[in-house]
Short mmCIF file of C-alpha atoms in Angstrom, two decimals:
data_model
loop_
_atom_site.label_atom_id
_atom_site.label_comp_id
_atom_site.label_asym_id
_atom_site.label_seq_id
_atom_site.Cartn_x
_atom_site.Cartn_y
_atom_site.Cartn_z
CA MET A 88 -10.82 -47.54 -15.86
CA VAL A 89 -12.07 -45.31 -12.94
CA ASP A 90 -10.87 -41.86 -13.85
CA LEU A 91 -8.61 -40.50 -10.99
CA LYS A 92 -6.79 -37.06 -10.84
CA PRO A 93 -3.26 -37.26 -9.49
CA TRP A 94 -2.93 -35.60 -6.00
CA LYS A 95 0.07 -33.54 -6.14
CA THR A 96 2.38 -33.12 -3.44
CA GLY A 97 5.87 -31.88 -3.29
CA LYS A 98 8.79 -33.07 -0.69
CA VAL A 99 6.61 -34.45 2.46
CA GLN A 100 7.93 -33.30 5.77
CA PRO A 101 5.93 -35.29 8.59
CA LYS A 102 3.90 -32.81 10.92
CA PRO A 103 4.97 -32.70 14.52
CA LYS A 104 1.66 -34.19 16.04
CA TYR A 105 0.62 -37.13 14.03
CA GLY A 106 3.29 -37.60 11.39
CA HIS A 107 4.84 -40.31 13.13
CA LEU A 108 1.61 -42.23 12.68
CA SER A 109 2.21 -43.00 8.91
CA ALA A 110 5.28 -45.58 9.57
CA ILE A 111 3.90 -48.81 8.43
CA HIS A 112 3.06 -51.28 10.84
CA PRO A 113 4.88 -54.27 10.23
CA ASP A 114 2.12 -56.78 9.93
CA PHE A 115 0.54 -54.79 7.37
CA ALA A 116 4.07 -54.21 5.46
CA ALA A 117 4.02 -58.16 5.35
CA ILE A 118 1.11 -58.12 3.11
CA LYS A 119 1.02 -54.45 1.61
CA GLU A 120 2.31 -55.58 -1.93
CA ALA A 121 -0.51 -58.11 -2.23
CA VAL A 122 -3.28 -55.55 -1.04
CA ASP A 123 -2.12 -53.03 -3.41
CA LYS A 124 -2.09 -55.32 -6.31
CA ASP A 125 -5.70 -56.43 -5.65
CA PHE A 126 -7.02 -52.89 -5.18
CA ALA A 127 -4.95 -51.44 -8.22
CA ALA A 128 -6.85 -54.25 -10.23
CA LEU A 129 -10.31 -53.26 -8.63
CA TRP A 130 -9.81 -49.57 -9.43
CA ALA A 131 -8.65 -50.61 -13.12
CA LYS A 132 -12.09 -51.86 -13.78
CA PRO A 133 -14.37 -50.04 -16.04
CA GLU A 134 -16.74 -47.65 -13.58
CA ASP A 135 -19.56 -49.80 -14.03
CA GLU A 136 -18.06 -53.03 -13.42
CA PHE A 137 -15.84 -51.20 -10.24
CA ARG A 138 -19.22 -50.27 -8.32
CA LYS A 139 -20.51 -53.90 -9.32
CA ALA A 140 -17.32 -55.65 -7.85
CA TRP A 141 -17.55 -53.94 -4.53
CA LEU A 142 -21.09 -55.44 -4.27
CA GLU A 143 -19.66 -58.80 -5.08
CA SER A 144 -17.05 -58.50 -2.70
CA PRO A 145 -16.90 -61.00 0.31
CA GLU A 146 -18.51 -59.73 3.45
CA ALA A 147 -15.94 -58.35 6.05
CA LEU A 148 -16.36 -61.39 8.45
CA PHE A 149 -13.81 -63.26 10.93
CA ASP A 150 -13.66 -67.11 11.12
CA ASP A 151 -15.84 -67.05 14.44
CA SER A 152 -18.17 -64.47 13.54
CA PRO A 153 -21.90 -65.24 14.71
CA VAL A 154 -23.83 -67.13 12.33
CA GLU A 155 -27.02 -66.62 10.90
CA GLY A 156 -29.71 -69.18 12.18
CA LYS A 157 -27.34 -70.15 14.86
CA ASP A 158 -26.50 -67.15 16.58
CA ILE A 159 -28.14 -64.17 15.06
CA THR A 160 -31.14 -63.67 12.64
CA ILE A 161 -31.21 -61.35 9.62
CA ASP A 162 -33.89 -59.86 7.91
CA HIS A 163 -34.39 -57.30 4.69
CA VAL A 164 -37.12 -54.80 4.67
CA MET A 165 -37.80 -51.95 2.32
CA ILE A 166 -38.83 -48.68 3.98
CA PRO A 167 -40.32 -45.33 2.47
CA MET A 168 -38.22 -42.42 2.17
CA ARG A 169 -39.43 -38.79 1.94
CA ASP A 170 -39.78 -38.69 -1.78
CA SER A 171 -41.80 -41.73 -1.87
CA SER A 172 -38.73 -43.80 -2.85
CA LYS A 173 -37.95 -46.89 -0.98
CA VAL A 174 -34.53 -48.36 0.19
CA GLU A 175 -33.66 -51.43 1.86
CA ILE A 176 -32.58 -52.00 5.84
CA ARG A 177 -30.89 -55.15 7.06
CA ILE A 178 -31.93 -56.21 10.46
CA TYR A 179 -29.81 -57.96 12.62
CA LYS A 180 -31.19 -59.63 15.92
CA PRO A 181 -30.13 -62.21 18.63
CA LEU A 182 -31.38 -65.56 18.18
CA HIS A 183 -33.60 -64.92 21.21
CA PRO A 184 -34.15 -61.07 21.15
CA ILE A 185 -34.93 -59.49 24.19
CA GLN A 186 -37.63 -56.24 24.34
CA ASN A 187 -36.77 -52.74 24.80
CA ALA A 188 -33.14 -53.66 23.05
CA PHE A 189 -30.46 -51.00 22.21
CA LEU A 190 -30.64 -50.14 18.45
CA VAL A 191 -27.31 -49.76 16.66
CA TYR A 192 -28.02 -47.71 13.56
CA VAL A 193 -25.33 -48.18 11.01
CA MET A 194 -24.41 -46.46 7.56
CA HIS A 195 -21.89 -48.55 5.60
CA GLY A 196 -18.84 -47.01 4.20
CA GLY A 197 -17.80 -46.75 0.47
CA GLY A 198 -17.38 -43.27 -0.30
CA TRP A 199 -21.22 -42.45 -0.58
CA ALA A 200 -20.79 -44.55 -4.08
CA VAL A 201 -20.10 -48.12 -3.39
CA GLY A 202 -20.42 -50.35 -0.66
CA SER A 203 -23.57 -52.41 0.98
CA HIS A 204 -24.64 -53.63 4.29
CA GLY A 205 -21.78 -56.08 4.28
CA THR A 206 -19.15 -53.57 4.36
CA GLU A 207 -19.55 -53.76 8.11
CA GLU A 208 -20.67 -57.03 8.41
CA GLY A 209 -18.28 -58.58 11.12
CA GLN A 210 -19.05 -55.58 13.25
CA ASN A 211 -22.79 -55.92 13.03
CA ARG A 212 -23.04 -59.51 13.75
CA LEU A 213 -20.49 -59.20 16.94
CA ILE A 214 -22.71 -56.27 18.40
CA THR A 215 -25.82 -58.13 17.47
CA ALA A 216 -24.72 -61.40 19.31
CA ARG A 217 -22.51 -59.85 22.28
CA ASN A 218 -24.61 -56.94 22.94
CA ARG A 219 -27.88 -58.60 22.34
CA ALA A 220 -28.87 -55.34 20.44
CA VAL A 221 -30.72 -54.81 17.23
CA VAL A 222 -28.39 -53.41 14.53
CA VAL A 223 -30.13 -51.83 11.30
CA SER A 224 -28.09 -51.28 8.32
CA ILE A 225 -29.31 -48.70 5.77
CA ASN A 226 -28.27 -49.17 2.20
CA TYR A 227 -28.93 -45.29 1.39
CA ARG A 228 -28.78 -44.22 -2.10
CA LYS A 229 -25.69 -43.62 -3.91
CA ALA A 230 -23.79 -40.99 -5.89
CA PRO A 231 -23.20 -39.98 -8.42
CA GLU A 232 -26.91 -40.79 -9.27
CA PHE A 233 -27.87 -39.53 -5.85
CA ARG A 234 -25.53 -36.69 -4.54
CA PHE A 235 -25.61 -34.67 -1.40
CA PRO A 236 -27.90 -34.65 0.45
CA CYS A 237 -29.61 -37.78 -0.40
CA ALA A 238 -27.42 -39.98 1.43
CA ILE A 239 -27.86 -37.89 4.98
CA ASP A 240 -31.56 -37.26 4.13
CA ASP A 241 -32.18 -41.41 3.68
CA SER A 242 -30.20 -42.00 6.86
CA PHE A 243 -32.34 -39.26 8.67
CA ASP A 244 -35.51 -41.21 7.63
CA GLY A 245 -34.38 -44.46 8.36
CA LEU A 246 -33.79 -43.54 11.67
CA LEU A 247 -37.32 -42.01 12.12
CA TRP A 248 -38.60 -45.14 10.70
CA CYS A 249 -37.01 -47.08 13.32
CA LYS A 250 -38.12 -45.21 16.00
CA SER A 251 -41.78 -45.39 14.73
CA ASN A 252 -41.33 -48.64 14.33
CA ALA A 253 -39.70 -49.67 17.63
CA HIS A 254 -42.03 -52.23 19.11
CA GLU A 255 -41.77 -54.34 15.67
CA LEU A 256 -38.26 -53.77 16.08
CA GLY A 257 -37.93 -54.73 19.53
CA ILE A 258 -36.03 -51.67 20.49
CA ASN A 259 -36.32 -48.88 23.00
CA PRO A 260 -36.61 -46.08 20.90
CA GLU A 261 -34.60 -43.97 23.42
CA THR A 262 -31.57 -46.12 23.59
CA ILE A 263 -30.01 -45.52 19.82
CA VAL A 264 -26.34 -45.55 19.21
CA ILE A 265 -25.50 -44.23 15.51
CA CYS A 266 -22.82 -45.80 13.54
CA GLY A 267 -20.54 -45.60 10.45
CA GLY A 268 -17.20 -46.12 8.81
CA SER A 269 -15.44 -43.85 6.32
CA SER A 270 -18.05 -42.06 4.41
CA GLY A 271 -20.73 -43.59 6.83
CA GLY A 272 -18.60 -42.33 9.63
CA ASN A 273 -19.46 -38.79 7.87
CA LEU A 274 -23.01 -39.56 7.99
CA ALA A 275 -23.06 -40.52 11.43
CA ALA A 276 -21.34 -37.76 12.43
CA CYS A 277 -23.78 -35.56 10.11
CA LEU A 278 -26.43 -37.52 11.81
CA ALA A 279 -25.68 -36.75 15.17
CA GLN A 280 -25.32 -33.06 14.41
CA MET A 281 -28.92 -33.13 12.28
CA THR A 282 -30.79 -35.13 15.05
CA ARG A 283 -29.42 -32.61 17.91
CA ASP A 284 -30.44 -29.73 15.68
CA LYS A 285 -34.03 -30.94 14.70
CA LYS A 286 -34.62 -32.40 18.55
CA VAL A 287 -34.83 -35.78 17.89
CA THR A 288 -34.41 -37.73 21.02
CA GLY A 289 -32.70 -40.99 21.99
CA ILE A 290 -29.16 -40.80 20.56
CA ILE A 291 -27.14 -41.72 23.07
CA GLY A 292 -23.61 -42.54 21.64
CA GLN A 293 -21.98 -42.22 18.16
CA VAL A 294 -19.24 -44.43 16.58
CA LEU A 295 -17.14 -42.88 13.97
CA ASN A 296 -14.68 -45.27 12.53
CA ILE A 297 -11.85 -43.81 10.37
CA PRO A 298 -14.31 -40.90 9.53
CA VAL A 299 -14.69 -38.33 6.64
CA THR A 300 -15.30 -34.98 8.33
CA CYS A 301 -14.33 -32.22 6.07
CA HIS A 302 -13.24 -31.76 1.94
CA PRO A 303 -9.56 -30.79 2.11
CA SER A 304 -9.81 -27.59 0.32
CA LEU A 305 -12.17 -26.48 3.20
CA PHE A 306 -10.04 -27.78 6.26
CA PRO A 307 -8.99 -25.39 8.95
CA LYS A 308 -5.29 -25.54 8.52
CA ASP A 309 -5.05 -22.50 10.71
CA GLU A 310 -6.66 -24.18 13.62
CA PHE A 311 -5.58 -28.15 13.44
CA GLU A 312 -2.67 -29.94 11.91
CA PHE A 313 -3.48 -31.16 8.74
CA GLY A 314 -0.59 -33.17 6.73
CA SER A 315 -2.33 -36.75 6.11
CA TYR A 316 -3.62 -36.00 2.59
CA ASP A 317 -0.08 -35.38 1.57
CA GLN A 318 2.02 -37.86 3.98
CA ASN A 319 -0.71 -40.65 2.96
CA ALA A 320 -1.03 -39.72 -0.62
CA ASP A 321 -0.13 -43.30 -1.77
CA GLY A 322 -1.61 -44.98 1.01
CA SER A 323 -3.33 -48.49 0.41
CA VAL A 324 -7.00 -49.19 -0.03
CA VAL A 325 -8.18 -45.65 -0.55
CA ASN A 326 -5.43 -42.76 -1.27
CA SER A 327 -5.89 -39.08 -1.48
CA ALA A 328 -6.71 -39.36 -5.05
CA LYS A 329 -9.31 -41.94 -4.64
CA MET A 330 -10.83 -39.73 -1.66
CA MET A 331 -11.14 -36.92 -4.05
CA TYR A 332 -12.80 -39.11 -6.43
CA PHE A 333 -15.43 -40.08 -3.90
CA TRP A 334 -15.89 -36.34 -3.10
CA ASP A 335 -16.42 -35.52 -6.69
CA ASN A 336 -19.01 -38.01 -7.09
CA TYR A 337 -20.88 -36.60 -3.91
CA LEU A 338 -20.65 -32.87 -3.79
CA PRO A 339 -18.36 -31.94 -6.81
CA ASN A 340 -18.05 -28.29 -5.73
CA ALA A 341 -17.38 -28.92 -2.45
CA GLU A 342 -19.74 -26.20 -1.12
CA PRO A 343 -19.68 -25.91 2.67
CA GLU A 344 -22.58 -27.99 3.78
CA VAL A 345 -22.18 -28.54 7.37
CA TYR A 346 -24.33 -31.76 6.76
CA ALA A 347 -21.68 -32.73 4.46
CA PHE A 348 -18.61 -31.72 6.40
CA PRO A 349 -19.41 -32.02 10.14
CA LEU A 350 -16.03 -30.52 11.25
CA LEU A 351 -17.22 -27.07 9.93
CA ALA A 352 -20.26 -27.00 12.30
CA GLU A 353 -20.26 -23.95 14.75
CA ASP A 354 -21.91 -25.82 17.91
CA PHE A 355 -20.63 -29.11 18.92
CA ARG A 356 -22.42 -29.10 22.33
CA ASP A 357 -24.94 -31.35 23.41
CA LEU A 358 -23.61 -33.97 20.97
CA PRO A 359 -23.75 -37.74 22.02
CA PRO A 360 -20.56 -39.31 23.71
CA ALA A 361 -18.15 -40.70 20.86
CA LEU A 362 -15.75 -43.34 19.89
CA ILE A 363 -13.60 -42.40 17.09
CA GLN A 364 -11.11 -44.82 15.46
CA ILE A 365 -8.20 -43.51 13.53
CA ALA A 366 -5.83 -45.27 10.99
CA GLY A 367 -2.25 -43.86 10.85
CA GLY A 368 -1.71 -44.59 7.43
CA ASP A 369 -4.90 -42.91 6.19
CA PRO A 370 -5.55 -39.50 4.05
CA LEU A 371 -8.34 -39.06 6.48
CA ARG A 372 -6.27 -39.09 9.88
CA ASP A 373 -5.83 -35.70 10.73
CA GLU A 374 -9.53 -34.71 10.12
CA ALA A 375 -10.56 -37.48 12.47
CA PHE A 376 -8.33 -36.00 15.03
CA ALA A 377 -9.62 -32.46 14.40
CA TYR A 378 -13.24 -33.78 14.86
CA ALA A 379 -12.09 -35.41 18.24
CA GLU A 380 -10.69 -32.18 19.35
CA LYS A 381 -13.51 -30.31 18.57
CA LEU A 382 -15.89 -32.65 20.67
CA VAL A 383 -13.60 -32.58 23.44
CA ARG A 384 -13.64 -28.87 23.64
CA ALA A 385 -17.33 -28.77 23.60
CA GLY A 386 -17.13 -30.93 26.89
CA VAL A 387 -18.52 -34.17 24.85
CA ARG A 388 -17.11 -37.53 26.59
CA THR A 389 -14.83 -38.77 23.69
CA THR A 390 -12.71 -42.25 23.10
CA ILE A 391 -10.29 -42.08 20.77
CA LYS A 392 -8.51 -45.18 19.32
CA VAL A 393 -5.52 -44.96 17.21
CA TYR A 394 -3.80 -47.57 15.03
CA PRO A 395 -0.38 -46.29 13.62
CA GLY A 396 0.89 -47.63 10.42
CA LEU A 397 -2.40 -48.94 9.08
CA PRO A 398 -4.45 -47.83 6.01
CA HIS A 399 -7.90 -46.75 5.76
CA GLY A 400 -10.15 -49.99 5.74
CA PHE A 401 -7.49 -52.26 7.28
CA TYR A 402 -10.28 -53.98 9.05
CA PHE A 403 -10.88 -56.04 5.94
CA PHE A 404 -7.53 -57.79 6.48
CA MET A 405 -7.36 -60.43 9.18
CA LEU A 406 -5.08 -58.56 11.26
CA LYS A 407 -5.10 -58.56 15.26
CA GLU A 408 -5.89 -54.71 15.19
CA ALA A 409 -8.86 -55.63 12.88
CA ARG A 410 -10.33 -57.82 15.51
CA GLN A 411 -9.53 -54.95 18.35
CA TYR A 412 -11.18 -52.29 16.12
CA VAL A 413 -14.50 -54.20 16.12
CA GLN A 414 -14.55 -55.25 19.66
CA GLU A 415 -13.94 -51.41 20.50
CA VAL A 416 -17.30 -50.98 18.93
CA SER A 417 -18.79 -53.64 21.18
CA ASP A 418 -17.19 -52.50 24.07
CA PHE A 419 -18.11 -48.78 23.65
CA VAL A 420 -21.91 -49.72 23.27
CA LEU A 421 -21.63 -52.18 26.13
CA GLY A 422 -20.57 -49.24 28.44
CA LEU A 423 -23.54 -47.42 27.00
CA GLN A 424 -25.63 -50.57 27.93
CA MET A 425 -24.39 -50.63 31.30
CA GLN A 426 -24.50 -46.82 32.00
CA ASN A 427 -28.22 -46.90 30.88
CA SER A 428 -28.98 -49.77 33.28
CA LYS A 429 -28.13 -47.98 36.15
CA LEU A 430 -30.47 -44.78 35.40
#
């Protein structure tokens, strides 16, 4: 089975700002026992089977998600990385694409170690059809075989490939929204900073869904409230021990690397407008709030959506909040499209 190190907590008192958000949502309470049983069985598998199971799991789709061949097209292309390796991208386009479309560039979740394009499949299909955007998902290389900085380097190289191949993709290389969930949210936040630092143009928005922004050992507790790792230590889907497993695979010694821990960046100015979605029962809750606060302090237009009482990855389950979560991403992109059309 996957080797998890226990997350030790004493008696936990909810902290004043965000502690109330852990109170379980009644709709999730009704399915929590079944969810926890399924995920316990997943984590009980030998490590190679555990990782394979993630790849074989059903894609996160709604019953009325856009259909390939009817509403959208889906293609796969292998693209080169800086070390001459190749990684796969999945390209989603509307059935009747428009020229100079927005690009929504997606880094999937999975703790930098598991997951695939399908992790955000429902989101990607909705944006493609509803926003008439081109969505590109990159299957960056995974830890532990490929530790930091491979995932962020692959993500950066894939973005540059998209810009260089804008005509073939049918996109405007100056209207790009970068998007990710969980570890993909970490990569999206880091990519927003990296493109700013390297003066790569065209990034006009960032979507950070339930993002990882800092290692708990490096979190600036003197500046921000930090109680969610203890309060949600036994949370569903991803708890604190599981999150540490992913960190240990990706960056074992937790060196303070800005492009691994975007919360630690010194400068948050000139970053693109952000949508940050936060789950109340998630160990990552408080670091997401901290990141949002740093963006706001720097004058970055930031939209925060909170889902009280729901765990990390709640969008896997057909709750009404899961649909809202995906719809918020589409609405955020639509707002940027409308703003851009007025320029």
